[in-house]
Short mmCIF file of C-alpha atoms and ligand atoms in Angstrom, two decimals:
data_model
loop_
_atom_site.label_atom_id
_atom_site.label_comp_id
_atom_site.label_asym_id
_atom_site.label_seq_id
_atom_site.Cartn_x
_atom_site.Cartn_y
_atom_site.Cartn_z
CA MET Z 372 82.75 -16.54 396.56
CA ALA Z 373 82.77 -18.47 393.28
CA PRO Z 374 80.99 -16.58 390.48
CA SER Z 375 77.58 -18.06 389.66
CA ALA Z 376 77.74 -19.54 386.16
CA ARG Z 377 74.96 -18.22 383.95
CA THR Z 378 73.07 -20.94 382.09
CA THR Z 379 74.32 -21.75 378.63
CA SER Z 380 70.75 -21.82 377.30
CA VAL Z 381 71.21 -18.09 376.52
CA ALA Z 382 72.07 -17.91 372.80
CA ARG Z 383 75.81 -17.30 372.73
CA SER Z 384 76.51 -17.93 369.10
CA THR Z 385 76.92 -14.31 368.08
CA VAL Z 386 79.93 -12.04 368.19
CA PRO Z 387 78.34 -9.56 370.68
CA ALA Z 388 77.33 -12.43 373.00
CA VAL Z 389 80.87 -13.82 372.95
CA ARG Z 390 82.44 -10.37 373.35
CA SER Z 391 80.53 -9.74 376.60
CA ALA Z 392 81.20 -13.14 378.21
CA LYS Z 393 83.58 -12.81 381.18
CA VAL Z 394 83.77 -15.44 383.90
CA ASN Z 395 84.63 -12.78 386.50
CA ARG Z 396 81.34 -11.06 385.67
CA GLY Z 397 79.35 -14.25 386.35
CA ASP Z 398 79.24 -15.77 382.89
CA ALA Z 399 79.74 -19.48 382.19
CA PRO Z 400 83.05 -20.23 380.42
CA LEU Z 401 82.88 -20.19 376.64
CA VAL Z 402 83.34 -23.49 374.79
CA MET Z 403 85.00 -23.66 371.40
CA VAL Z 404 86.03 -26.76 369.45
CA THR Z 405 87.53 -27.08 366.00
CA ALA Z 406 85.65 -28.73 363.13
CA TYR Z 407 86.61 -29.02 359.50
CA ASP Z 408 83.62 -30.66 357.79
CA ALA Z 409 79.84 -31.04 357.97
CA PRO Z 410 79.71 -34.15 360.23
CA GLY Z 411 82.14 -32.51 362.66
CA ALA Z 412 80.06 -29.32 362.68
CA ARG Z 413 76.86 -31.29 363.36
CA ILE Z 414 78.52 -33.12 366.26
CA ALA Z 415 79.84 -29.87 367.76
CA SER Z 416 76.50 -28.15 367.30
CA GLU Z 417 74.44 -30.97 368.82
CA ALA Z 418 76.90 -31.06 371.73
CA GLY Z 419 76.03 -27.41 372.39
CA VAL Z 420 79.39 -25.66 371.94
CA ASP Z 421 79.36 -21.87 371.64
CA MET Z 422 81.88 -21.60 368.80
CA ILE Z 423 83.31 -23.76 366.03
CA LEU Z 424 86.79 -22.86 364.90
CA VAL Z 425 87.62 -23.96 361.38
CA GLY Z 426 91.27 -23.89 362.32
CA ASP Z 427 94.39 -24.04 360.21
CA SER Z 428 95.11 -27.09 362.40
CA VAL Z 429 93.24 -28.80 359.54
CA ALA Z 430 96.70 -28.91 357.96
CA MET Z 431 98.05 -31.22 360.66
CA VAL Z 432 95.04 -33.23 361.85
CA VAL Z 433 93.26 -33.75 358.52
CA LEU Z 434 95.65 -33.05 355.65
CA GLY Z 435 98.73 -34.77 357.08
CA TYR Z 436 101.20 -31.85 357.12
CA ASP Z 437 103.79 -31.42 359.90
CA ASP Z 438 102.82 -27.81 360.62
CA THR Z 439 100.06 -25.33 359.81
CA LEU Z 440 102.04 -23.30 357.27
CA GLN Z 441 101.01 -25.37 354.26
CA VAL Z 442 97.33 -24.45 354.02
CA THR Z 443 95.94 -21.64 351.87
CA VAL Z 444 92.89 -19.39 351.89
CA ASP Z 445 91.38 -21.74 349.27
CA ASP Z 446 91.84 -24.70 351.64
CA LEU Z 447 90.31 -22.86 354.58
CA ALA Z 448 87.39 -21.54 352.49
CA HIS Z 449 86.70 -25.12 351.34
CA HIS Z 450 86.51 -26.35 354.94
CA VAL Z 451 84.56 -23.31 356.22
CA GLY Z 452 81.99 -23.98 353.48
CA ALA Z 453 81.59 -27.60 354.58
CA VAL Z 454 81.08 -26.54 358.21
CA ALA Z 455 78.66 -23.75 357.29
CA ARG Z 456 76.50 -26.03 355.13
CA ALA Z 457 75.75 -28.07 358.27
CA LYS Z 458 74.10 -24.86 359.64
CA PRO Z 459 75.51 -25.35 363.16
CA ASP Z 460 74.03 -23.59 366.14
CA ALA Z 461 77.40 -22.07 367.01
CA LEU Z 462 79.48 -19.11 365.92
CA ILE Z 463 81.71 -20.12 363.00
CA VAL Z 464 85.25 -18.74 363.29
CA GLY Z 465 87.35 -18.97 360.12
CA ASP Z 466 91.10 -19.15 360.70
CA LEU Z 467 93.23 -16.92 358.47
CA PRO Z 468 96.16 -19.03 357.24
CA TRP Z 469 99.78 -17.95 357.24
CA LEU Z 470 100.60 -15.16 354.76
CA SER Z 471 96.94 -14.29 354.21
CA TYR Z 472 97.16 -11.26 356.55
CA HIS Z 473 100.86 -10.37 356.50
CA VAL Z 474 101.28 -8.53 353.20
CA SER Z 475 98.85 -5.59 353.22
CA SER Z 476 95.59 -4.48 354.78
CA GLU Z 477 93.84 -4.73 351.43
CA ASP Z 478 95.04 -8.29 350.93
CA THR Z 479 93.97 -9.13 354.50
CA VAL Z 480 90.43 -7.82 354.00
CA ARG Z 481 90.03 -9.65 350.68
CA ASN Z 482 91.29 -12.93 352.16
CA ALA Z 483 89.09 -12.62 355.24
CA ALA Z 484 86.12 -11.84 352.99
CA ARG Z 485 86.69 -15.18 351.23
CA LEU Z 486 86.13 -16.96 354.57
CA ILE Z 487 83.10 -14.82 355.38
CA LEU Z 488 81.58 -15.51 351.96
CA ALA Z 489 82.20 -19.23 352.55
CA GLY Z 490 80.11 -19.01 355.73
CA ALA Z 491 82.32 -17.85 358.64
CA GLN Z 492 80.91 -15.11 360.88
CA CYS Z 493 84.30 -13.87 362.00
CA VAL Z 494 87.99 -14.60 361.48
CA LYS Z 495 90.94 -15.41 363.73
CA LEU Z 496 94.52 -14.32 363.21
CA GLU Z 497 97.77 -14.83 365.11
CA GLY Z 498 100.15 -12.25 366.53
CA GLY Z 499 100.46 -9.20 368.76
CA ARG Z 500 100.84 -5.46 368.27
CA LYS Z 501 102.26 -5.73 364.76
CA ARG Z 502 98.86 -7.03 363.58
CA VAL Z 503 96.98 -3.92 364.75
CA PRO Z 504 96.73 -2.25 361.29
CA MET Z 505 95.29 -5.48 359.79
CA ILE Z 506 92.82 -5.91 362.65
CA GLU Z 507 91.66 -2.30 362.27
CA ALA Z 508 91.20 -2.77 358.52
CA LEU Z 509 89.11 -5.92 359.11
CA VAL Z 510 86.95 -4.29 361.78
CA ASP Z 511 86.50 -1.31 359.45
CA ALA Z 512 85.21 -3.76 356.81
CA GLU Z 513 82.70 -5.13 359.40
CA ILE Z 514 84.63 -8.37 359.82
CA PRO Z 515 84.86 -9.34 363.50
CA VAL Z 516 88.31 -10.52 364.57
CA MET Z 517 89.45 -13.00 367.22
CA GLY Z 518 93.11 -12.62 368.22
CA HIS Z 519 95.55 -15.43 369.05
CA LEU Z 520 98.59 -14.92 371.31
CA GLY Z 521 101.23 -17.02 373.06
CA LEU Z 522 102.24 -20.16 371.22
CA THR Z 523 101.21 -19.12 367.73
CA PRO Z 524 101.75 -22.18 365.51
CA GLN Z 525 102.26 -20.10 362.35
CA SER Z 526 105.45 -18.77 364.04
CA VAL Z 527 106.83 -22.28 364.53
CA HIS Z 528 110.14 -21.48 362.84
CA ALA Z 529 110.57 -18.13 364.59
CA MET Z 530 109.81 -19.80 367.96
CA GLY Z 531 112.19 -22.71 367.24
CA GLY Z 532 109.39 -25.28 367.64
CA PHE Z 533 106.03 -25.60 369.37
CA ARG Z 534 107.12 -24.22 372.76
CA VAL Z 535 105.30 -22.76 375.75
CA GLN Z 536 105.65 -18.96 375.57
CA ALA Z 537 105.86 -16.08 378.09
CA LYS Z 538 107.70 -18.09 380.72
CA GLU Z 539 109.83 -15.10 381.75
CA SER Z 540 108.32 -12.09 383.54
CA GLU Z 541 109.37 -9.64 380.79
CA ALA Z 542 107.74 -11.80 378.10
CA ALA Z 543 104.63 -12.13 380.27
CA LEU Z 544 104.33 -8.33 380.50
CA GLN Z 545 104.78 -8.07 376.73
CA LEU Z 546 101.97 -10.59 376.29
CA VAL Z 547 99.65 -8.50 378.47
CA ALA Z 548 100.58 -5.41 376.43
CA ASP Z 549 99.91 -7.31 373.17
CA ALA Z 550 96.53 -8.48 374.45
CA LYS Z 551 95.54 -4.92 375.39
CA ALA Z 552 96.64 -3.67 371.97
CA LEU Z 553 94.52 -6.35 370.25
CA GLN Z 554 91.51 -5.47 372.38
CA HIS Z 555 92.01 -1.76 371.65
CA ALA Z 556 92.23 -2.51 367.91
CA GLY Z 557 88.82 -4.21 368.09
CA CYS Z 558 89.32 -7.93 368.71
CA PHE Z 559 86.18 -9.37 370.32
CA ALA Z 560 88.00 -12.31 371.97
CA ILE Z 561 91.57 -13.59 372.22
CA VAL Z 562 92.85 -17.16 372.11
CA LEU Z 563 95.75 -17.75 374.53
CA GLU Z 564 97.74 -20.80 373.55
CA GLY Z 565 100.62 -22.48 375.39
CA VAL Z 566 101.27 -19.99 378.18
CA PRO Z 567 101.61 -20.51 381.95
CA ASP Z 568 98.41 -20.50 383.97
CA GLU Z 569 99.54 -17.42 385.95
CA VAL Z 570 100.21 -15.44 382.77
CA ALA Z 571 96.85 -16.38 381.24
CA ARG Z 572 95.22 -15.19 384.46
CA MET Z 573 97.01 -11.81 384.25
CA VAL Z 574 95.90 -11.36 380.64
CA THR Z 575 92.33 -12.44 381.41
CA ASP Z 576 92.09 -10.00 384.33
CA ALA Z 577 93.53 -7.18 382.22
CA LEU Z 578 90.91 -7.49 379.44
CA ASP Z 579 87.23 -6.69 379.02
CA VAL Z 580 86.95 -9.16 376.14
CA PRO Z 581 87.11 -12.89 376.84
CA THR Z 582 90.22 -15.04 376.64
CA ILE Z 583 89.88 -18.56 375.30
CA GLY Z 584 92.63 -20.88 376.43
CA ILE Z 585 94.35 -23.90 374.99
CA GLY Z 586 97.22 -25.08 377.14
CA ALA Z 587 96.75 -21.87 379.13
CA GLY Z 588 95.33 -23.17 382.41
CA ARG Z 589 92.06 -22.68 384.24
CA HIS Z 590 91.70 -18.93 384.46
CA CYS Z 591 90.63 -18.10 380.92
CA ASP Z 592 87.06 -17.11 380.04
CA GLY Z 593 86.72 -20.19 377.85
CA GLN Z 594 88.55 -23.21 376.50
CA VAL Z 595 89.19 -24.57 373.03
CA LEU Z 596 90.43 -27.98 371.96
CA VAL Z 597 91.01 -29.65 368.63
CA PHE Z 598 88.12 -31.98 367.64
CA HIS Z 599 90.41 -34.91 366.83
CA ASP Z 600 92.13 -34.60 370.24
CA VAL Z 601 88.85 -34.48 372.20
CA LEU Z 602 87.59 -37.58 370.42
CA GLY Z 603 90.86 -39.52 370.42
CA LEU Z 604 90.90 -39.61 366.62
CA GLU Z 605 94.44 -38.23 366.76
CA ASP Z 606 96.53 -40.56 368.92
CA ARG Z 607 100.09 -39.92 367.73
CA ILE Z 608 100.86 -36.97 369.99
CA VAL Z 609 99.05 -36.23 373.25
CA PRO Z 610 100.08 -32.81 374.55
CA LYS Z 611 99.83 -32.22 378.33
CA PHE Z 612 96.85 -29.88 377.90
CA VAL Z 613 94.67 -32.34 375.98
CA ARG Z 614 91.96 -34.30 377.72
CA ARG Z 615 90.52 -37.13 375.65
CA TYR Z 616 86.81 -37.79 376.04
CA ALA Z 617 86.64 -40.80 373.70
CA SER Z 618 88.90 -43.23 371.88
CA LEU Z 619 87.37 -43.06 368.42
CA LYS Z 620 90.58 -44.00 366.59
CA GLU Z 621 90.69 -47.28 368.50
CA ASP Z 622 86.95 -47.86 367.95
CA ALA Z 623 87.30 -47.03 364.25
CA VAL Z 624 90.24 -49.41 363.72
CA ALA Z 625 88.25 -52.16 365.46
CA ALA Z 626 85.14 -51.44 363.35
CA VAL Z 627 86.97 -51.35 360.00
CA GLY Z 628 88.88 -54.47 361.04
CA ALA Z 629 85.59 -56.27 361.79
CA PHE Z 630 84.27 -55.26 358.34
CA ALA Z 631 87.44 -56.58 356.68
CA SER Z 632 87.20 -59.85 358.53
CA ASP Z 633 83.47 -60.28 357.67
CA VAL Z 634 84.19 -59.67 353.96
CA ARG Z 635 87.08 -62.16 353.99
CA SER Z 636 85.05 -64.83 355.79
CA GLY Z 637 81.98 -64.33 353.57
CA ALA Z 638 79.86 -63.15 356.52
CA PHE Z 639 79.21 -59.81 354.79
CA PRO Z 640 76.92 -59.09 353.05
CA SER Z 641 74.11 -61.31 354.36
CA ASP Z 642 70.95 -62.11 352.41
CA ASP Z 643 69.15 -59.34 354.34
CA GLU Z 644 71.78 -56.85 353.21
CA SER Z 645 71.27 -57.78 349.51
CA TYR Z 646 68.67 -56.72 346.92
CA HIS Z 647 66.59 -59.42 345.18
CA LEU Z 648 64.50 -59.68 342.02
CA ASN Z 649 60.82 -60.40 342.45
CA ALA Z 650 59.71 -63.97 341.63
CA GLU Z 651 58.38 -63.06 338.14
CA GLN Z 652 61.64 -61.38 337.04
CA ALA Z 653 63.71 -64.19 338.55
CA GLU Z 654 61.62 -66.70 336.62
CA ALA Z 655 62.03 -64.70 333.35
CA LEU Z 656 65.79 -64.69 333.81
CA SER Z 657 65.87 -68.42 334.52
CA LEU Z 658 64.13 -68.96 331.13
CA TYR Z 659 67.26 -67.50 329.57
CA GLY Z 660 69.35 -69.92 331.58
CA ALA Z 661 70.45 -67.41 334.22
CA GLU Z 662 70.15 -68.47 337.89
CA ALA Z 663 68.49 -65.74 339.97
O1 LIG X 2184 93.89 -23.98 364.26
C1 LIG X 2184 93.58 -24.25 365.42
O2 LIG X 2184 93.09 -25.34 365.73
C2 LIG X 2184 93.83 -23.25 366.45
C3 LIG X 2184 93.56 -23.64 367.86
C4 LIG X 2184 94.70 -24.42 368.37
C5 LIG X 2184 93.25 -22.47 368.73
O3 LIG X 2184 94.24 -22.18 366.16
#
């Protein structure tokens, strides 16, 4: 029998609420979307998502880089702050950028604290068992941690490109072991990116904490997509796992084009869209020879 989905009206925007959400225990799947600024956060919040990820994908979808390696803790803190100032009704997850959690536990805690002070309620980091000491240090500092396994974009060079991971049985078993290690270290949820549906299902079944998939099939405890992909603001690459719910890039080009054409034809601004002097001031100006 299909599990009955619990209503999403239950407040789910806290770490404990997310940690306990498992589809196989009857919970509705978790919904996470990225956002990088206040308007994006307001849209995500009004749409009723459970979590907003201020992802390092900001590098590629907003800042124009070819990969996520170029952004810094300063960049992420700047974007987390913008999202937090919108006061969204969703858990704010701050993404730790590359090299902000690789050097030492102390460095990791200080960098994560920057995102928390900017308004995130938890942080996300990429990688398996080798991240356990950093995760334990963060949890010890009361900073909740979301893991991220599979296609981890910060490993783009090590992976030889953005490639689906864990396609061989041995690698799949390693992924399950990594996920268990992350859960044991204290992660409250784990993003699974770019892995076969069957592997994501194995990981999901092996964990008590929820998995949140992106390009990881239907068996995760939740799904995440990038804001610009959902809205069709990014139309250069459409990965297989993206479903577009709008074509805002097309609409935006048409709208800005209409504005340009109205300006060039003189149709904008109209009289109604202009400010005017009152009759007395217009008359005073005309005395000086100026036409109001
Ligand atoms: O930065 C990001 O957008 C992410 C998602 C792809 C999970 O990490």
